[in-house]
Short mmCIF file of C-alpha atoms in Angstrom, two decimals:
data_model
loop_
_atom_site.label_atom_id
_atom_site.label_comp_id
_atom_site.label_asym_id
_atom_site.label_seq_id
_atom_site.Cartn_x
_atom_site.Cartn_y
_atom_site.Cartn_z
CA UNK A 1 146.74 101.49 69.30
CA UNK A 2 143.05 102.69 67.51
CA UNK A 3 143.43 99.83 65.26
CA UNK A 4 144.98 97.02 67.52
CA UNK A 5 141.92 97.63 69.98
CA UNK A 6 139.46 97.35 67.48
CA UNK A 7 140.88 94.61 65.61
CA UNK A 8 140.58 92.67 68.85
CA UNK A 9 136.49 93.83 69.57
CA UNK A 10 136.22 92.86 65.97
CA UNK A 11 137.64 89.15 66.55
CA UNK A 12 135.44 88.55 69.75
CA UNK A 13 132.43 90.02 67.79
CA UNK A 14 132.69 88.00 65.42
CA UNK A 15 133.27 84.97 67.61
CA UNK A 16 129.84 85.66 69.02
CA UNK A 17 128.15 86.17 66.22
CA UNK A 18 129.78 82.56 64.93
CA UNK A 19 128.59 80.84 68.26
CA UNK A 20 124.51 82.55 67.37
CA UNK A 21 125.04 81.10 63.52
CA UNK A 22 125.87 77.62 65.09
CA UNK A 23 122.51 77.45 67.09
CA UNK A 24 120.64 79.16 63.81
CA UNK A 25 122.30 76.52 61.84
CA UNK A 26 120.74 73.30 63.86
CA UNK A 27 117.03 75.44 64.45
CA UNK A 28 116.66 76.95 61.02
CA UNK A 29 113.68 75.46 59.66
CA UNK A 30 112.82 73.62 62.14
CA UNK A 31 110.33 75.41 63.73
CA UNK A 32 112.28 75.54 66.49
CA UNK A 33 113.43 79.10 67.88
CA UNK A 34 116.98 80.81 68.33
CA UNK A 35 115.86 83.80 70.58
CA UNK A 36 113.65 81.67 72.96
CA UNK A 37 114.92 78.85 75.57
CA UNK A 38 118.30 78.02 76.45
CA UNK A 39 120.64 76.24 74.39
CA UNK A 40 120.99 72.12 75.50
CA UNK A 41 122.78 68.95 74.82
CA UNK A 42 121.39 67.74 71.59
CA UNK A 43 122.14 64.23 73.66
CA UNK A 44 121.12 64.27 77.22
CA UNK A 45 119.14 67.71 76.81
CA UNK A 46 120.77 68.86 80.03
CA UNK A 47 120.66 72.83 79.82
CA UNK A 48 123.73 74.40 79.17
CA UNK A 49 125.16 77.00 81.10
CA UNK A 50 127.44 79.95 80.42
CA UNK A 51 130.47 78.35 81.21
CA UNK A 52 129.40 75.91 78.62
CA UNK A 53 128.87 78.52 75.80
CA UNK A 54 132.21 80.78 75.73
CA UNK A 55 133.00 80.87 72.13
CA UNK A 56 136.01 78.97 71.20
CA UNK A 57 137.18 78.73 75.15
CA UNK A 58 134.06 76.11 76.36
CA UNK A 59 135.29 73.35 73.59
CA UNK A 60 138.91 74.43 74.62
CA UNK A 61 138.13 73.95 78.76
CA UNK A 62 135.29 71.41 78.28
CA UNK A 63 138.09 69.40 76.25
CA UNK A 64 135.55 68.96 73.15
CA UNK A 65 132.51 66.91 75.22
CA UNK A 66 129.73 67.91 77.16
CA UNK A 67 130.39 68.27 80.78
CA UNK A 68 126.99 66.64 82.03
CA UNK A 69 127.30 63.41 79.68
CA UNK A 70 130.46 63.60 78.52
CA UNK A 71 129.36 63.02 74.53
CA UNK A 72 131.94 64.54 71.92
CA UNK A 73 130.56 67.90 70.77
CA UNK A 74 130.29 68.76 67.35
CA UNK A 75 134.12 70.28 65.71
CA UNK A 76 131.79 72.87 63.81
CA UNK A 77 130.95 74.79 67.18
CA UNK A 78 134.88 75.91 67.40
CA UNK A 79 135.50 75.81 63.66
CA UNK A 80 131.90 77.98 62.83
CA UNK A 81 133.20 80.72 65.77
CA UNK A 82 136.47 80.72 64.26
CA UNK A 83 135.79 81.56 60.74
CA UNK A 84 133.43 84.03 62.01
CA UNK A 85 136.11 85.73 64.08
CA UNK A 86 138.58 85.66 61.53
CA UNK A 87 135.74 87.14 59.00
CA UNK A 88 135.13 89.90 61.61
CA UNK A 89 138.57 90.94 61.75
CA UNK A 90 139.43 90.59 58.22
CA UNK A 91 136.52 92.64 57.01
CA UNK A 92 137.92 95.11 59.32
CA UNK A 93 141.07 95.00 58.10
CA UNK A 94 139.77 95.98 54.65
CA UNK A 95 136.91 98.32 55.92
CA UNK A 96 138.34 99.88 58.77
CA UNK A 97 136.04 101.72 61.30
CA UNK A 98 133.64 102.65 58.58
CA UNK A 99 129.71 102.27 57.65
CA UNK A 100 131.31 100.02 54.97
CA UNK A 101 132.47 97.59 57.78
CA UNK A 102 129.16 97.00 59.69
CA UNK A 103 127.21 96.28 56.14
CA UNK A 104 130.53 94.19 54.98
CA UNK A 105 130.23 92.32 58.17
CA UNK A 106 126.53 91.45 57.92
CA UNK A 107 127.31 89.98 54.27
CA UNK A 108 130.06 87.71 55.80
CA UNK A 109 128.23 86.93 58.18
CA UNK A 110 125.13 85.58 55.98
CA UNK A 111 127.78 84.14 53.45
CA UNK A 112 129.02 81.97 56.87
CA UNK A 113 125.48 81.12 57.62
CA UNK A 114 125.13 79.64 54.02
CA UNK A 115 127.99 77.76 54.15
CA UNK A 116 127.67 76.10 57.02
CA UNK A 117 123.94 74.87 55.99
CA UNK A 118 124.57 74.23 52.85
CA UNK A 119 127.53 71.64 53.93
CA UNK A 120 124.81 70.40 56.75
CA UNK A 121 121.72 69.82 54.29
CA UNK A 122 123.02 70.61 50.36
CA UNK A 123 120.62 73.27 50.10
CA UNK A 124 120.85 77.11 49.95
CA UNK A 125 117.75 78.93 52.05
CA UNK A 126 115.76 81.24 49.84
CA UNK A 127 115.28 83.44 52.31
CA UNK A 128 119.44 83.80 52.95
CA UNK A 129 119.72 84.59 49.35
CA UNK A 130 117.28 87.21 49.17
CA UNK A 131 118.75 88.62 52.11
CA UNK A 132 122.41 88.43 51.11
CA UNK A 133 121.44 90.09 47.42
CA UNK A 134 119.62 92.88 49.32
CA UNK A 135 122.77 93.13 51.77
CA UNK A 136 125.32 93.22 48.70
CA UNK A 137 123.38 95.99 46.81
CA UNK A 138 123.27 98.03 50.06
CA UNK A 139 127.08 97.76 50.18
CA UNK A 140 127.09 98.84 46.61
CA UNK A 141 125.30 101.91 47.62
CA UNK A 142 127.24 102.99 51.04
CA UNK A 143 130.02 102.36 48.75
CA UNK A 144 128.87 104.88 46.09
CA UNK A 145 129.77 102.27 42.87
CA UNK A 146 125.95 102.62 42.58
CA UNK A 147 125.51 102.19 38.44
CA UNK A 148 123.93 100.51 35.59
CA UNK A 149 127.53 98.52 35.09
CA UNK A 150 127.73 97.67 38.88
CA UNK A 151 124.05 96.42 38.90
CA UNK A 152 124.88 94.21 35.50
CA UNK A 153 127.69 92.14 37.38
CA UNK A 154 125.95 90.05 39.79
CA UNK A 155 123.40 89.13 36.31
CA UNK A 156 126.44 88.45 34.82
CA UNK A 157 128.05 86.27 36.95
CA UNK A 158 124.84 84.26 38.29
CA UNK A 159 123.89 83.22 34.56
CA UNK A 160 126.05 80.78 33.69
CA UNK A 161 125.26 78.40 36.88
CA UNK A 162 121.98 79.26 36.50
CA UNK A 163 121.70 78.28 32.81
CA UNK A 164 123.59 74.68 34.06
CA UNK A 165 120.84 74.41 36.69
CA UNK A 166 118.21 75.29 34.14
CA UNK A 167 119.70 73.07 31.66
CA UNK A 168 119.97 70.09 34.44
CA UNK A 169 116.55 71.03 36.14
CA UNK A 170 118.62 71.31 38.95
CA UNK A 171 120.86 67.97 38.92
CA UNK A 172 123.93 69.26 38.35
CA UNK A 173 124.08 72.12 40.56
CA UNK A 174 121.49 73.21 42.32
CA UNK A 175 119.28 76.71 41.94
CA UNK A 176 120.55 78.29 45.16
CA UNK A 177 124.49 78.29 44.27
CA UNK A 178 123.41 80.52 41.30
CA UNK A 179 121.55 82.97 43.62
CA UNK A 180 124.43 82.91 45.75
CA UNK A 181 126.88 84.13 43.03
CA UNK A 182 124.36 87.08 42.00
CA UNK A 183 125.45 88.50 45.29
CA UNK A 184 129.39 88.05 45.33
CA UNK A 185 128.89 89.55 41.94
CA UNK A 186 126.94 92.84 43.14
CA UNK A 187 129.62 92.96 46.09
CA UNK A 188 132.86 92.46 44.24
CA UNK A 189 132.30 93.78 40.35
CA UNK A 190 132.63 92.01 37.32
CA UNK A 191 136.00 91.52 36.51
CA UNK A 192 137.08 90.50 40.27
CA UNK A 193 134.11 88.42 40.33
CA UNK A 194 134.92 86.74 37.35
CA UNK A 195 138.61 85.48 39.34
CA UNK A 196 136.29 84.68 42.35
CA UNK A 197 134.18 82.46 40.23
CA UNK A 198 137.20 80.71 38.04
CA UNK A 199 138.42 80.15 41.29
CA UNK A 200 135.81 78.97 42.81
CA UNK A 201 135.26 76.38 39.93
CA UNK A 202 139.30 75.30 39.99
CA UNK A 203 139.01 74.67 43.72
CA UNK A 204 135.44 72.82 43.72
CA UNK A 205 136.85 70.53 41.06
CA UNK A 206 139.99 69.64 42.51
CA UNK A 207 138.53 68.91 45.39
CA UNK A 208 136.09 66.57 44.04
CA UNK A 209 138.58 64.68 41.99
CA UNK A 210 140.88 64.46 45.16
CA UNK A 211 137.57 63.24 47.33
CA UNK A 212 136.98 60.37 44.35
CA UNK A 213 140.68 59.33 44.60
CA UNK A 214 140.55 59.06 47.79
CA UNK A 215 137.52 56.92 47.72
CA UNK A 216 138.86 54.39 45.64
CA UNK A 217 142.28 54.56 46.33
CA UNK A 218 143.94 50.56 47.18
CA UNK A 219 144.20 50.52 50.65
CA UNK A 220 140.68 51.14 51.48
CA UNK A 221 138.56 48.10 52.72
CA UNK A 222 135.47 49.49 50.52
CA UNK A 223 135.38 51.38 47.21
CA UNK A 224 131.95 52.68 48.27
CA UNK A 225 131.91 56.72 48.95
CA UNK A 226 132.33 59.65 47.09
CA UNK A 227 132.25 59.06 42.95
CA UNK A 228 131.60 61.24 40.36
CA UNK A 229 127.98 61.11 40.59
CA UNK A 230 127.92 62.33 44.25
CA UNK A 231 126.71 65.54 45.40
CA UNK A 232 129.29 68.18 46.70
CA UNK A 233 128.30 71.57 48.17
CA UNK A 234 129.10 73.98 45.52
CA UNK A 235 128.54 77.11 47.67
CA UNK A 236 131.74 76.47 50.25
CA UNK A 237 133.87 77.04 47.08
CA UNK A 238 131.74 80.16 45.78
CA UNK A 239 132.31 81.79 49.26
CA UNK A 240 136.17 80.59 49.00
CA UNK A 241 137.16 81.83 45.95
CA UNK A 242 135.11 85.56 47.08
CA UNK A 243 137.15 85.65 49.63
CA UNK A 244 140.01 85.29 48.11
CA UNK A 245 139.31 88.28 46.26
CA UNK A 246 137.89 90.49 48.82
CA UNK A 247 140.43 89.86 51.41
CA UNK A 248 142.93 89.23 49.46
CA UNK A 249 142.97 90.76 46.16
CA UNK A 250 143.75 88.00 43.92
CA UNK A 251 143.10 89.20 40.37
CA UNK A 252 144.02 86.94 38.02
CA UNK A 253 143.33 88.95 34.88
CA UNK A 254 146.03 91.53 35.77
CA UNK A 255 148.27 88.91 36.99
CA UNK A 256 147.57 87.37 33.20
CA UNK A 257 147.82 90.87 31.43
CA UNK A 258 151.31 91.33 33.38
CA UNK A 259 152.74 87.59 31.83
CA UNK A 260 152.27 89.19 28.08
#
């Protein structure tokens, strides 16, 4: 009963904090403020009211449009509040009622925030990486893994896309997606971060060969679209295959060791 009530706080916490990284996500950088004035139509700046900012139940009730103009809103409002609900409650799942969860949470929750701007704009915020290492070495600490070897992993990890972005000056994969793995590296060790980033690389590149035969498959009017040369967030797959690890426990170097 403990568990089932506080799995369901987590979800709608989570779902809040989703609908505040949607907002953050249009007016980062903009110089335009999340705390201050209420949120409008980005179309017939009518301001919005309550009713109009339920997580996940105002697209649901407002059947995906604005209720003053009636202009589709954006699918990443419901998706954005989703994933962060579903984070919420699967960090708690692993974390429990614990210290660990509320740091956990706040990692997710930048990791989200990342995502979602790096698919918007293809870049990764400094300042979000700076945070999200400083987050992941806190969780390392609450944690008590605290050590030379645990500090080493997120080094570890980082340097090889960092070397391709140093080697590319930044053409083939941009500086930020190596900052971002120094993190999942500090919060998941170096052996489960080293499934989380072979995944991560098996997933981005299946989905960019899928994406360029798709683009030029027959039946399209136009071959023009996504090719080989196009740029693909990297960091969606980063977060992905972490997740995959955290929440899930994939390890694919025992799963290997247990085939021989």
């Amino acid at each position: 009963m403990f568990d089932a009530y506080f799995s369901i706080i987590a979800f709608l916490f989570g779902a809040i904090i989703g609908s505040f990284l949607n907002a953050l996500s249009f007016r980062f950088n903009t110089g335009l403020s999340v705390l201050r004035g209420r949120s409008k139509c980005m179309r017939c700046g009518h301001t919005l009211s309550s009713f109009d900012l339920i997580p996940l139940l105002s697209y649901a009730m407002l059947r995906g449009k604005c209720r003053y103009c009636g202009t589709k809103i954006s699918i990443q409002y419901p998706l954005v509040e989703l994933a962060g609900a579903l984070l919420s409650l699967g960090v708690f799942s692993v974390e429990g009622a614990t210290l660990h969860f509320l740091v956990a949470f706040a990692f997710w929750m930048l990791v989200l925030f990342i995502v979602v701007y790096d698919i918007r704009h293809t870049v990764i915020p400094t300042q979000c990486s700076i945070l999200l290492g400083i987050t992941s070495i806190l969780y390392i600490c609450v944690s008590g893994h605290l050590s030379l070897y645990a500090l080493l992993a997120g080094p570890i990890l980082a340097a090889p896309l960092l070397l391709i972005s140093l080697l590319s000056r930044g053409t083939w994969m941009g500086w930020g997606d190596g900052w971002f793995e120094l993190s999942f590296g500090w919060l998941l060790g170096l052996l489960p971060g080293c499934t989380a980033l072979m995944l991560s690389i098996w997933s981005g590149a299946a989905a960019g060969i899928a994406l360029v035969l798709y683009s030029q498959a027959p039946g399209k009017k136009t071959k023009e679209g996504f090719t080989m040369k196009s740029e693909l967030p990297f960091a969606p797959f980063l977060a992905l295959g972490a997740a995959a690890v955290y929440f899930f426990h994939v390890d694919l170097f025992s799963s290997l060791a247990a085939l021989w």
